[in-house]
Short mmCIF file of C-alpha atoms in Angstrom, two decimals:
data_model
loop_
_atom_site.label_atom_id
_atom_site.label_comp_id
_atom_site.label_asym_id
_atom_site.label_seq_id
_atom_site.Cartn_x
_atom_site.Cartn_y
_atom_site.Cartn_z
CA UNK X 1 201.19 105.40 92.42
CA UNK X 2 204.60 107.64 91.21
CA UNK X 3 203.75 110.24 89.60
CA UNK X 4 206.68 109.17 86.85
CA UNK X 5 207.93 105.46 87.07
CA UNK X 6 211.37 104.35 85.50
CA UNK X 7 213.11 100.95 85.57
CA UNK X 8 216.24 101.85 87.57
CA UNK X 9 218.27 98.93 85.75
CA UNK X 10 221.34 98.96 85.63
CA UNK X 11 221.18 97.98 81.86
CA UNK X 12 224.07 96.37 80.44
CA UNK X 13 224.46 96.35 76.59
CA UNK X 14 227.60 95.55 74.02
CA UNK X 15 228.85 98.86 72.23
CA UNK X 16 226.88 99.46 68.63
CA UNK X 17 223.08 98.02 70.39
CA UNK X 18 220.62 99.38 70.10
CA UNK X 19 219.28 100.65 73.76
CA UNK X 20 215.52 101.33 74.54
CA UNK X 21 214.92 103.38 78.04
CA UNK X 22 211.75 103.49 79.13
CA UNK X 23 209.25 105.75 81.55
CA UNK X 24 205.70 105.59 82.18
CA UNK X 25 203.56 108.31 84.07
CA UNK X 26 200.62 108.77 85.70
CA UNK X 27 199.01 112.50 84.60
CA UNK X 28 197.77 112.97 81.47
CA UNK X 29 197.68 116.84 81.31
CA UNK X 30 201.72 116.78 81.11
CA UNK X 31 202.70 118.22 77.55
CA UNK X 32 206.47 118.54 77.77
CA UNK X 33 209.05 115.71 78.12
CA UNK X 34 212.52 115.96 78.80
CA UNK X 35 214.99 113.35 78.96
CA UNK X 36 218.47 114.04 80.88
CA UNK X 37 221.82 112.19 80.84
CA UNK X 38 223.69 112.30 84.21
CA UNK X 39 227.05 110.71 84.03
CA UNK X 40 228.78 109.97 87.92
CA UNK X 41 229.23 112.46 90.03
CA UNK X 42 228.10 115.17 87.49
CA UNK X 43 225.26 117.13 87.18
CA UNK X 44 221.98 116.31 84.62
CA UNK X 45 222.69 117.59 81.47
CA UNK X 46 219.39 118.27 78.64
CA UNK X 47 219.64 115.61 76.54
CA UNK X 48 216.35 116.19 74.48
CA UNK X 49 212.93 117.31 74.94
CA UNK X 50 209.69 116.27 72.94
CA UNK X 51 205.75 118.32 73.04
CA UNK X 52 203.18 116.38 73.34
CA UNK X 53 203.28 112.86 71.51
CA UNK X 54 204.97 111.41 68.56
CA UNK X 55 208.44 111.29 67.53
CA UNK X 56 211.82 114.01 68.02
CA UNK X 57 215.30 112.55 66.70
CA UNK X 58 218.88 113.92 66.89
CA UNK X 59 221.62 112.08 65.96
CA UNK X 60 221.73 109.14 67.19
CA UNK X 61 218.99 109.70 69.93
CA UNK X 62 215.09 109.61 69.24
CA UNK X 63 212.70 110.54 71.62
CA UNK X 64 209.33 109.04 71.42
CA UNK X 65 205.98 109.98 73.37
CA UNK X 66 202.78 107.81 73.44
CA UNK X 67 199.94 109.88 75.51
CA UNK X 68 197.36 107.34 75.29
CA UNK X 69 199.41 104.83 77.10
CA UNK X 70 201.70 107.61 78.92
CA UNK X 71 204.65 105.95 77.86
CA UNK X 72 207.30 107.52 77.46
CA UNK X 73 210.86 106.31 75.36
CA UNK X 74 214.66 107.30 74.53
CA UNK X 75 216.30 105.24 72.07
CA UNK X 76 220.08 105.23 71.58
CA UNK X 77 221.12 103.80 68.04
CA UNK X 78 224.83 102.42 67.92
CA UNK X 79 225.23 102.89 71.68
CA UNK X 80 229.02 104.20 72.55
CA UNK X 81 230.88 103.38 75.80
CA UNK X 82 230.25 107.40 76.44
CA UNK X 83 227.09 106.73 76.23
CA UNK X 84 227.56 105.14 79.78
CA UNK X 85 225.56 107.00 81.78
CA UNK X 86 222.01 107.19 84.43
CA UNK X 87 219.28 108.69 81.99
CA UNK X 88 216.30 110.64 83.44
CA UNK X 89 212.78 111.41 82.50
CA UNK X 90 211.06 114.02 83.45
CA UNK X 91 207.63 115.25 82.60
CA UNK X 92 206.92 118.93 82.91
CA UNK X 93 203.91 119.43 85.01
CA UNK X 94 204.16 122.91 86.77
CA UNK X 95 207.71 121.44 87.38
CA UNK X 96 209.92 119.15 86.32
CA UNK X 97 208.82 115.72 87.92
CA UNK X 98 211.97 113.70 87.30
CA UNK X 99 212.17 109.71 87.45
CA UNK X 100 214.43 107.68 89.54
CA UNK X 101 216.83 107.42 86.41
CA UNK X 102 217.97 104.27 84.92
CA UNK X 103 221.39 103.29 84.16
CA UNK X 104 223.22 102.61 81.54
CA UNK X 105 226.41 100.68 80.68
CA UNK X 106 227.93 100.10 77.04
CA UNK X 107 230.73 97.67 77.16
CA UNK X 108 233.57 97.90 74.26
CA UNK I 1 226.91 131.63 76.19
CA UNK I 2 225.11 130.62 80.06
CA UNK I 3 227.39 128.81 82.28
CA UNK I 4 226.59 128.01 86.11
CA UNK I 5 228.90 127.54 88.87
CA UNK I 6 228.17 125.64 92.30
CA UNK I 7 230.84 125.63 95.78
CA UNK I 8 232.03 124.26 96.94
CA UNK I 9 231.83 120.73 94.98
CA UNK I 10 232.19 118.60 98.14
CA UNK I 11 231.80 119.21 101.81
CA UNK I 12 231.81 117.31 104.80
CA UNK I 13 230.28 118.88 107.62
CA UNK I 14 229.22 117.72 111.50
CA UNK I 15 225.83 117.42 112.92
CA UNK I 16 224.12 120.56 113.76
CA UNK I 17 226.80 122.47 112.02
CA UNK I 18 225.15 125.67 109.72
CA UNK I 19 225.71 124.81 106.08
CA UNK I 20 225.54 127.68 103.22
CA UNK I 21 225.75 126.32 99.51
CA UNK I 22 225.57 129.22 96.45
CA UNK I 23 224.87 128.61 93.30
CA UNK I 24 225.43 131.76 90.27
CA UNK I 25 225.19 131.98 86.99
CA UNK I 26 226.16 133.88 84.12
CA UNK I 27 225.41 134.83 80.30
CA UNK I 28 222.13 135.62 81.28
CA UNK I 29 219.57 137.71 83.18
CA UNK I 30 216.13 137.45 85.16
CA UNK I 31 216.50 133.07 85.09
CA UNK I 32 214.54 131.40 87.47
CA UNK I 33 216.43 129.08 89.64
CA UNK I 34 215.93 125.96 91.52
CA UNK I 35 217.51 123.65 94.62
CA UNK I 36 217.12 120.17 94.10
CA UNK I 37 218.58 117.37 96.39
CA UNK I 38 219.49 113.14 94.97
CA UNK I 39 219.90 110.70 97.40
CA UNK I 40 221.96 107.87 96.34
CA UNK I 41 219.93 105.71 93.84
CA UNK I 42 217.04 108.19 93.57
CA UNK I 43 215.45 110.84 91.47
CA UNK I 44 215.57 114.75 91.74
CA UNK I 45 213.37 116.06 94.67
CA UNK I 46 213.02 119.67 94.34
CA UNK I 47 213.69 121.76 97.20
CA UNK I 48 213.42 125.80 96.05
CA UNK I 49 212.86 127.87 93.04
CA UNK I 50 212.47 131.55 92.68
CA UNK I 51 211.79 133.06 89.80
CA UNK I 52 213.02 136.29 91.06
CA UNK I 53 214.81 138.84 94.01
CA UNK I 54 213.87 137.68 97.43
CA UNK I 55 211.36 135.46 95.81
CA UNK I 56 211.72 131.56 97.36
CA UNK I 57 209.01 129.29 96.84
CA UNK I 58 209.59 125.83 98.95
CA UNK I 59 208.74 122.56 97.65
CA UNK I 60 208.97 120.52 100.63
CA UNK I 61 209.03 121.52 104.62
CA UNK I 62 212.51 120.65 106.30
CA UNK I 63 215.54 121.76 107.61
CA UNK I 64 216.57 124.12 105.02
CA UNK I 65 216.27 127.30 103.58
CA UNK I 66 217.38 129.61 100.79
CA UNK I 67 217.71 132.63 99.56
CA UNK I 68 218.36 134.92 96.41
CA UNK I 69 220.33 138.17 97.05
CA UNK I 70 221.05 138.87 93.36
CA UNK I 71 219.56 138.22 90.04
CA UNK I 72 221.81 135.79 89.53
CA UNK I 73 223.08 134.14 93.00
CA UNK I 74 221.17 131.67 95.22
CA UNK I 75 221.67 130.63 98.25
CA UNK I 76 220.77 127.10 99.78
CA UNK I 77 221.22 127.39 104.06
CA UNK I 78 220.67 125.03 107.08
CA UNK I 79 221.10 126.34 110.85
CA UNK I 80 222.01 123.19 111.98
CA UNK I 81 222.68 120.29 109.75
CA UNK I 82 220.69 116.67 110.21
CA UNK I 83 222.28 113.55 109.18
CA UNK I 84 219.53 113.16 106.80
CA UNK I 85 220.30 116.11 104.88
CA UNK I 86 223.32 114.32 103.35
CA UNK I 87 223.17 114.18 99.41
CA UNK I 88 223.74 115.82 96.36
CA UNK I 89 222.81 119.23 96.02
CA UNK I 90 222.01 120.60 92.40
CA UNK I 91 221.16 123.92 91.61
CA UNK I 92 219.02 124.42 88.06
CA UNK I 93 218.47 127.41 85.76
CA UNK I 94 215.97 128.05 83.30
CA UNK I 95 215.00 131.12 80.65
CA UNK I 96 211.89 132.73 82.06
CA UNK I 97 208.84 131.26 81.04
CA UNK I 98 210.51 128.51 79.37
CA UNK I 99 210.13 124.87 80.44
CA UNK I 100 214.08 123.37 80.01
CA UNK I 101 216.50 123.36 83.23
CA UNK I 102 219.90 123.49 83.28
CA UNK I 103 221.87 122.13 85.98
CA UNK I 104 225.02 122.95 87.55
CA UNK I 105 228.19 120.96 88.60
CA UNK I 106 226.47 119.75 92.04
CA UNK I 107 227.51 119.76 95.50
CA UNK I 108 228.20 116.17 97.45
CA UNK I 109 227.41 117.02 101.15
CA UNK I 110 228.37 114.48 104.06
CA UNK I 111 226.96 115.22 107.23
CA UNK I 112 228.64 113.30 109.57
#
């Protein structure tokens, strides 16, 4: 089993959806979870990054943990055509174990 | 403010050519730094991280090495480049003792 699973998509959505990304992992001693938007060709940039479970929002972004089902969730409200982009998950444990990335298109 | 810089941002190089990719950054002091490599379609794999002078600690045996000359430079190297070695190459910094990484521009390497 991956250590950090993540459904590579590619998801397509209309601009203003609402867009729910998803990863689930396998060790439940990881405390720290960071999500990371890559757009092409560019490197991962932080998007956000939650401690332990519950809830972190900013903007139009809310990360959400569940450690008793090691799920793991981004949510995008009013998705953008910037938005467009591969997001990553990736748990800290020891080092950042990153997932294959799933991506993302908003369409105008 | 931090910034990092990677170069070159593309290179295409021939089998069992030496390869030598460097990675600095600035605004900051004592980060620790990391190599990763993403295949097309695929997640991070990290390759290196040091978390200070001449300290390398390798994630995964292969063809390449690196280095870290200054507090704020490092170094990813091959001897003599596989076709498998192909990918992009990222290099990562992070405050030390703090869990977020931030990643530079990338390098695309061909090995042809």
């Amino acid at each position: 089993q991956k250590e950090v699973e993540q459904d590579p998509g590619p998801l397509s959505v209309p601009e203003g959806a609402i867009v729910s990304l998803n990863c689930t992992y396998s060790n439940s001693a990881f405390q720290y979870f960071m999500w990371y938007r890559q757009y092409s060709r560019k490197g991962p940039e932080l998007l956000m990054y939650t401690y332990s479970s519950g809830n972190k929002e900013d903007g139009r972004f809310t990360a959400q943990v569940d450690k008793s089902s090691k799920y793991i969730s981004l949510f995008i409200r009013d998705s953008q055509p910037s938005d467009s982009a591969t997001y990553l998950c990736a748990p800290l444990g020891g080092k950042l174990i990153f997932g294959q990335g799933t991506e993302l298109s908003v369409k105008p | 403010s931090q910034t990092i810089h990677q170069w070159p941002a593309t290179l295409v190089q021939p089998v069992g050519s030496p390869l030598s990719l460097e990675c600095t950054v600035e605004g900051t002091s004592n980060p620790n730094l990391y190599w990763y490599r993403q295949a097309a379609g695929r997640g991070l794999q990290l390759l290196f991280y040091s978390v200070g002078i001449g300290q390398i600690s390798s994630e995964v045996p292969q063809n390449l090495s690196a280095s870290r000359p200054q507090d704020r430079q490092f170094i990813l190297s091959s001897k003599k480049l596989l076709l498998s070695d192909s990918g992009f190459y990222l290099c990562a910094w992070s405050p030390g003792g703090r869990e977020t990484q931030y990643f530079g521009p990338g390098t695309r390497l061909l090995v042809l």
